Short mmCIF file of C-alpha atoms in Angstrom, two decimals:
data_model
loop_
_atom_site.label_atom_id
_atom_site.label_comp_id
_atom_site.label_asym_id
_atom_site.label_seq_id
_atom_site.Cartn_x
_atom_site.Cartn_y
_atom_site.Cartn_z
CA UNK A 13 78.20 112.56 104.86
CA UNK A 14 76.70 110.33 101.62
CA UNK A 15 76.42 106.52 101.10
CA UNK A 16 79.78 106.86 99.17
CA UNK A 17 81.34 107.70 102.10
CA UNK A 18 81.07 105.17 103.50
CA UNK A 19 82.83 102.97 100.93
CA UNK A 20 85.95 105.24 100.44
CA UNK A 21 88.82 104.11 102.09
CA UNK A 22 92.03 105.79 103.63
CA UNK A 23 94.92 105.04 105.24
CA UNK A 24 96.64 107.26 107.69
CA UNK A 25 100.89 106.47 108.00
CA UNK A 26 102.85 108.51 110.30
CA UNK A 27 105.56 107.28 113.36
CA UNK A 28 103.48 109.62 115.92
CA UNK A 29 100.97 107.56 117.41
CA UNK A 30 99.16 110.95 118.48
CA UNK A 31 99.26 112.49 114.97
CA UNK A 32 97.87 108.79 113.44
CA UNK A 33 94.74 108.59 115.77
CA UNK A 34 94.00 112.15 115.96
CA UNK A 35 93.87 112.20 111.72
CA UNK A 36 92.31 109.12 111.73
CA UNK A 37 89.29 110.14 113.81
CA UNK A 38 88.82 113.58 112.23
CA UNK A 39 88.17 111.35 109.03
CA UNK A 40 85.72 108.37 110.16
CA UNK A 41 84.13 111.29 111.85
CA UNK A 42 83.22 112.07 108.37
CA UNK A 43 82.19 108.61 107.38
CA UNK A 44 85.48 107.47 105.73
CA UNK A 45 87.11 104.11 106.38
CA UNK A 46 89.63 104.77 107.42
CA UNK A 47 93.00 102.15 108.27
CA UNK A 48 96.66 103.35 109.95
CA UNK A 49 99.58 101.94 109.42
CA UNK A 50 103.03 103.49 111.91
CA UNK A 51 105.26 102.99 109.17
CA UNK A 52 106.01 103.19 105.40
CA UNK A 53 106.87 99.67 105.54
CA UNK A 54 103.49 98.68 107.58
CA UNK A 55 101.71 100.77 104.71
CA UNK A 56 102.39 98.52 101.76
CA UNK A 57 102.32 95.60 103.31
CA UNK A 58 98.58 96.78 104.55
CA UNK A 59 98.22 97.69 100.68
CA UNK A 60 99.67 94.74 99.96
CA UNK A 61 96.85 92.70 101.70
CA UNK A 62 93.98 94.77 101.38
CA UNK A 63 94.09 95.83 97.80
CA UNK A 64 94.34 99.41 97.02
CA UNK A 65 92.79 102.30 98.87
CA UNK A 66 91.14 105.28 97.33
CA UNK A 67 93.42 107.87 99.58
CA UNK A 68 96.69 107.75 101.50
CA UNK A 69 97.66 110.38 103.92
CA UNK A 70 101.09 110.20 104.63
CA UNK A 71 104.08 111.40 106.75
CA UNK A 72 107.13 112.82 105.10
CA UNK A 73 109.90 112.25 107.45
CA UNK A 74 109.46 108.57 109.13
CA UNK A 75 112.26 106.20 110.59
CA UNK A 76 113.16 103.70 107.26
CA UNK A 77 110.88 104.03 104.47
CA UNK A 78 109.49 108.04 104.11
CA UNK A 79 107.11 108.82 102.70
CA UNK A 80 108.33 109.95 99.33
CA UNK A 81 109.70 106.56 98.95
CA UNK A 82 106.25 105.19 99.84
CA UNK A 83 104.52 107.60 97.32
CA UNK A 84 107.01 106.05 94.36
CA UNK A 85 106.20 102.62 95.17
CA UNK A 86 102.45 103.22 95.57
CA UNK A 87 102.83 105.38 92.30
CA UNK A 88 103.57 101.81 90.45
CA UNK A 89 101.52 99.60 93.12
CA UNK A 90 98.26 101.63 93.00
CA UNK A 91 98.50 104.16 91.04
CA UNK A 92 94.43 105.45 91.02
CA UNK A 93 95.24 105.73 95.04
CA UNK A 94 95.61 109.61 95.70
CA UNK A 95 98.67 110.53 98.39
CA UNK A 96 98.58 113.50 100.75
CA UNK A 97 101.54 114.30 102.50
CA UNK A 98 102.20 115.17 105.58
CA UNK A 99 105.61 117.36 106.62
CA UNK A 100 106.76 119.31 109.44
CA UNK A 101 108.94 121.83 107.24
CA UNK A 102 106.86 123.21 104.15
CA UNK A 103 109.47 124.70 101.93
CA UNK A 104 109.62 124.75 97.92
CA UNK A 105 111.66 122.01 97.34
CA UNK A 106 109.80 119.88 99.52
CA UNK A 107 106.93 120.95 98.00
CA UNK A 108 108.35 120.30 94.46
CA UNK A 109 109.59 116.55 95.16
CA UNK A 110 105.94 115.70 96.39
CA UNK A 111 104.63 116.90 93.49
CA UNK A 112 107.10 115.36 91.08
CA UNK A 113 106.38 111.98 93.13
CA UNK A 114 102.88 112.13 92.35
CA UNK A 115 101.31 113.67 95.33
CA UNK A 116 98.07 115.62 94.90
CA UNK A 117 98.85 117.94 97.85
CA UNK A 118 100.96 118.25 100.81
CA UNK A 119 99.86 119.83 104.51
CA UNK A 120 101.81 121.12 107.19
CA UNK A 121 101.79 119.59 110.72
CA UNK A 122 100.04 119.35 112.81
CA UNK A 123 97.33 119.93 110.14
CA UNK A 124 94.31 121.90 110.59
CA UNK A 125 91.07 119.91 110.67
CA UNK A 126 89.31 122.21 108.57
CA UNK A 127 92.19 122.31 105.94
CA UNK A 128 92.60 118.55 105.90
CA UNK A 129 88.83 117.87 105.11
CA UNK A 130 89.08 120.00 102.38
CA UNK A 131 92.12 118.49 101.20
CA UNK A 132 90.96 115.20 101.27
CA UNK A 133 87.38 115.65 99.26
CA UNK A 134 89.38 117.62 96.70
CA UNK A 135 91.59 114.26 96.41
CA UNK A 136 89.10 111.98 96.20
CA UNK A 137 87.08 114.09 93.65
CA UNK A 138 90.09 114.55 91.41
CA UNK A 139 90.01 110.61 91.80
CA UNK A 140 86.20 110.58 90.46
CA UNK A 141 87.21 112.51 87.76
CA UNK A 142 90.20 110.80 86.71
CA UNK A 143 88.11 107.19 86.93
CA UNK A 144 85.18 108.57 84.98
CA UNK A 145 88.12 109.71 82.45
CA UNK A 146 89.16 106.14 82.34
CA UNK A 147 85.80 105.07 82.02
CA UNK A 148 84.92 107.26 79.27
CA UNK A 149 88.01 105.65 77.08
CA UNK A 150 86.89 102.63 77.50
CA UNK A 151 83.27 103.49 76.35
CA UNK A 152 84.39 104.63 73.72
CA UNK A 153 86.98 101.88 72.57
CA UNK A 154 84.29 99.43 73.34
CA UNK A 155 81.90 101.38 70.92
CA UNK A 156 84.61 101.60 68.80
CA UNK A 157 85.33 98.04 68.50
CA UNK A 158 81.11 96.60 69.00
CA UNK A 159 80.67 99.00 65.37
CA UNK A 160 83.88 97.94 63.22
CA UNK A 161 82.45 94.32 62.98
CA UNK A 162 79.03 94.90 61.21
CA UNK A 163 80.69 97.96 59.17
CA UNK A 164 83.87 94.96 58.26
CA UNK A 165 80.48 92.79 57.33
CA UNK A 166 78.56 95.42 55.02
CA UNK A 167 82.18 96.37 53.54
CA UNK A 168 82.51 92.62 52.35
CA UNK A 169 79.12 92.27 51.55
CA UNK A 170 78.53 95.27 49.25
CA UNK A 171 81.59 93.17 47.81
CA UNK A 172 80.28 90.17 47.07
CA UNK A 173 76.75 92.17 45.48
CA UNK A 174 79.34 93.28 42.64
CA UNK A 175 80.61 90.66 41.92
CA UNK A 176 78.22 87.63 42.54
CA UNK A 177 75.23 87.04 40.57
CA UNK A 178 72.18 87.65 41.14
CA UNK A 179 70.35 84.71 42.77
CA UNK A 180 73.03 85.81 45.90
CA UNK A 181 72.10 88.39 46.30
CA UNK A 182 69.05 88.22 48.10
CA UNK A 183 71.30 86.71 50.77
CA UNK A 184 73.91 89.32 50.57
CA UNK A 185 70.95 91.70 51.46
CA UNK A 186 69.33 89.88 54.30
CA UNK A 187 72.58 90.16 55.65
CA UNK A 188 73.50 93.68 55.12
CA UNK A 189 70.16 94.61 56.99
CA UNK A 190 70.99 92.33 59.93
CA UNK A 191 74.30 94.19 60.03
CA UNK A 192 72.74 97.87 59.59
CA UNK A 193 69.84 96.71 62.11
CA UNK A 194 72.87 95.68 64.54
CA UNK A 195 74.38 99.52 64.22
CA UNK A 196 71.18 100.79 64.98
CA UNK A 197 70.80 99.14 67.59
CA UNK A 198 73.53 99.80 69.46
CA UNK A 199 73.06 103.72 68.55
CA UNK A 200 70.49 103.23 70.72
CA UNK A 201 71.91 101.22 73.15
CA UNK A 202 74.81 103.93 73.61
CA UNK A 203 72.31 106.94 74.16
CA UNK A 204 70.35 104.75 76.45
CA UNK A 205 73.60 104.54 78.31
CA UNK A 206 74.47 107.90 78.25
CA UNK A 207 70.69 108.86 79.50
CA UNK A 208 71.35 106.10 82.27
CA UNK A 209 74.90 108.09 83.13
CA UNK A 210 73.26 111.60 83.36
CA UNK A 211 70.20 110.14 85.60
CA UNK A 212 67.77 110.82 83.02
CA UNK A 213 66.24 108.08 83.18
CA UNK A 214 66.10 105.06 85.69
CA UNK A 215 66.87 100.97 85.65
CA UNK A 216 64.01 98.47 86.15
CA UNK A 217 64.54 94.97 86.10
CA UNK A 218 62.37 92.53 85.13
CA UNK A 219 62.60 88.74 84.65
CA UNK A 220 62.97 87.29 81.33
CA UNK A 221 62.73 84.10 79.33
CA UNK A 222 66.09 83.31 78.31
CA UNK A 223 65.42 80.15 76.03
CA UNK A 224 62.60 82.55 74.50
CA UNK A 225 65.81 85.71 74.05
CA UNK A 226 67.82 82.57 72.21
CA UNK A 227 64.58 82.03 70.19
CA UNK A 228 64.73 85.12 68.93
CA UNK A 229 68.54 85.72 68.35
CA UNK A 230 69.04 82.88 66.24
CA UNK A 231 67.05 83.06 63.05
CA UNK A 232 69.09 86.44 62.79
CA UNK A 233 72.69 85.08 62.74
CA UNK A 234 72.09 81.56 61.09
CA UNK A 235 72.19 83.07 57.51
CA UNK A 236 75.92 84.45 58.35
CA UNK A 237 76.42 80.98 60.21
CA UNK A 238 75.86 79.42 57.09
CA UNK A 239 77.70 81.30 54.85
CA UNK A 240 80.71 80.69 56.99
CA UNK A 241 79.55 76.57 57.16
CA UNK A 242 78.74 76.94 60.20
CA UNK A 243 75.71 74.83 62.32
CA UNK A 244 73.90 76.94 65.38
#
């Protein structure tokens, strides 16, 4: 068991009250949080009000709502929730429809501790993976989109040096180097982050001045602030 754990929640939905408590307890005995709903109905309203959950395992075959139906609307509702299904029958087609509803596995009942813990961290790490995924995109859009402003600025810059004379374009420069300073900066920024993401190195905080951070920020904007007429 690991502090994470401890924050991963689960819900357990089937009818059988037996079947709910028994699953239920095999995973808090692993340190999940777990929550158990008797119905597909009492599941999303329990999604509903707690937000979404990390893992669902779920009953098939239930009076009103099964749980395929369940899986579509979580699907839409939650969709970085993982669902493990529960069924009674295993056949192909059963098999097939969880799948194509967006179920990362399916067990037969009554399930096998053994085979449901390993079910369950497989779930949860294809979760992981799938949120680092997500993570990684927007990295990199955010990269992306933090480097296409100074390189916009130098682009118009190296501009205005052809075609301005030259008592601009001292100014032109002093900007250009702010800009190229920027870039540099957060190169260095992004491989501190990636060091910080691989453990390689580790966070210390510190207090800081902020009026003396503003201090220091300003003089290097105010000649773009100007050129723009702009006061800071």
């Amino acid at each position: 068991m690991t502090a994470q754990d401890w924050t991963t929640s689960i819900m357990v939905v089937d009818d059988e009250a037996v079947a709910r408590v028994s699953l239920a307890e095999i995973l808090r005995l692993e340190g999940y949080q777990v929550a158990t709903a008797a119905s597909g109905e009492e599941a999303l309203s329990l999604l509903n009000k707690s937000g979404p959950f990390d893992l669902m395992v779920l009953d098939i075959k239930m009076p009103g709502m099964d749980g395929l139906e369940v899986t579509e609307h979580v699907r839409t509702q939650s969709p970085g929730t993982v669902v493990i299904l529960l069924t009674a029958f295993a056949t192909l087609e059963t098999a097939i429809k969880a799948i194509q509803n967006g179920a990362h596995d399916y067990l037969l009942k009554p399930c096998d501790p053994a085979r449901l813990r390993k079910v369950v961290r497989q779930g949860l790490l294809k979760r992981q993976q799938r949120l680092q995924e997500q993570n990684q995109l927007k990295f990199a859009s955010d990269v992306s989109h933090e480097l296409r402003t100074p390189l916009t600025s130098i682009d118009l810059n190296l501009q205005l040096l052809e075609r301005d004379g030259a008592e601009r374009r001292a100014h032109y420069l002093q900007i250009l180097r702010q800009d190229t300073k920027a870039m540099k900066n957060l190169v260095e920024n992004t491989l501190t982050l990636s060091l910080l993401d691989a453990g390689g190195i580790k966070l210390e905080f510190t207090p800081e001045d902020l009026k003396e951070i503003v201090e220091q920020v300003v003089p290097s904007h105010q000649p773009r602030a100007e050129a723009a007429g702009l006061e800071i």
